[in-house]
Amino acid sequence: KIPNYTLRIRCKSERVKQLQHAINILFNDTLAEDGSFGKLTKGAVMRAQDKLGISIDGIYGPQTNRAFINEACRLGYEVIFP
């Protein structure tokens, strides 16, 4: 599942947990999937944005969402929207 919402530092939700899981799967990261968007999650989002060649701001918004979906499809994953 790839969340289709804007998520940023200090967000706490199931959607953040889905984002953390997606980062772990797509980018071979080891984030705790705790639903808390803190410094570690922001850093992981920034690393993913850098790898994807998009603007690096640490916010999971529409541009990052599209890039995650494209990467998931490229890697052969079925994308499910929560």
PDB file of C-alpha atoms in Angstrom, residues 29-64:
ATOM      1  CA  ASP A  29      15.407   0.669   4.357  1.00  0.00           C
ATOM      2  CA  THR A  30      14.964  -0.399   7.986  1.00  0.00           C
ATOM      3  CA  LEU A  31      12.580   2.206   9.388  1.00  0.00           C
ATOM      4  CA  ALA A  32      10.523   1.329  12.431  1.00  0.00           C
ATOM      5  CA  GLU A  33       6.950   1.049  11.166  1.00  0.00           C
ATOM      6  CA  ASP A  34       5.517   2.894  14.151  1.00  0.00           C
ATOM      7  CA  GLY A  35       3.281   5.450  12.428  1.00  0.00           C
ATOM      8  CA  SER A  36       5.285   8.430  13.687  1.00  0.00           C
ATOM      9  CA  PHE A  37       6.806  10.770  11.056  1.00  0.00           C
ATOM     10  CA  GLY A  38       9.914  11.926  12.875  1.00  0.00           C
ATOM     11  CA  LYS A  39      13.477  12.781  11.877  1.00  0.00           C
ATOM     12  CA  LEU A  40      14.310   9.236  10.741  1.00  0.00           C
ATOM     13  CA  THR A  41      11.261   9.018   8.471  1.00  0.00           C
ATOM     14  CA  LYS A  42      11.943  12.484   7.075  1.00  0.00           C
ATOM     15  CA  GLY A  43      15.536  11.445   6.328  1.00  0.00           C
ATOM     16  CA  ALA A  44      14.323   8.273   4.612  1.00  0.00           C
ATOM     17  CA  VAL A  45      11.857  10.273   2.506  1.00  0.00           C
ATOM     18  CA  MET A  46      14.673  12.651   1.527  1.00  0.00           C
ATOM     19  CA  ARG A  47      16.953   9.750   0.543  1.00  0.00           C
ATOM     20  CA  ALA A  48      14.133   8.232  -1.504  1.00  0.00           C
ATOM     21  CA  GLN A  49      13.443  11.573  -3.201  1.00  0.00           C
ATOM     22  CA  ASP A  50      17.131  11.855  -4.058  1.00  0.00           C
ATOM     23  CA  LYS A  51      17.216   8.308  -5.505  1.00  0.00           C
ATOM     24  CA  LEU A  52      14.090   9.072  -7.534  1.00  0.00           C
ATOM     25  CA  GLY A  53      15.534  12.328  -8.905  1.00  0.00           C
ATOM     26  CA  ILE A  54      12.762  14.565  -7.585  1.00  0.00           C
ATOM     27  CA  SER A  55      12.740  17.658  -5.357  1.00  0.00           C
ATOM     28  CA  ILE A  56      14.198  16.857  -1.935  1.00  0.00           C
ATOM     29  CA  ASP A  57      12.086  18.415   0.803  1.00  0.00           C
ATOM     30  CA  GLY A  58      11.334  15.525   3.164  1.00  0.00           C
ATOM     31  CA  ILE A  59       7.590  15.898   2.629  1.00  0.00           C
ATOM     32  CA  TYR A  60       5.598  13.026   1.178  1.00  0.00           C
ATOM     33  CA  GLY A  61       3.276  14.920  -1.165  1.00  0.00           C
ATOM     34  CA  PRO A  62       1.811  14.449  -4.665  1.00  0.00           C
ATOM     35  CA  GLN A  63       5.156  14.480  -6.524  1.00  0.00           C
ATOM     36  CA  THR A  64       6.712  11.945  -4.157  1.00  0.00           C
TER      37      THR A  64
END
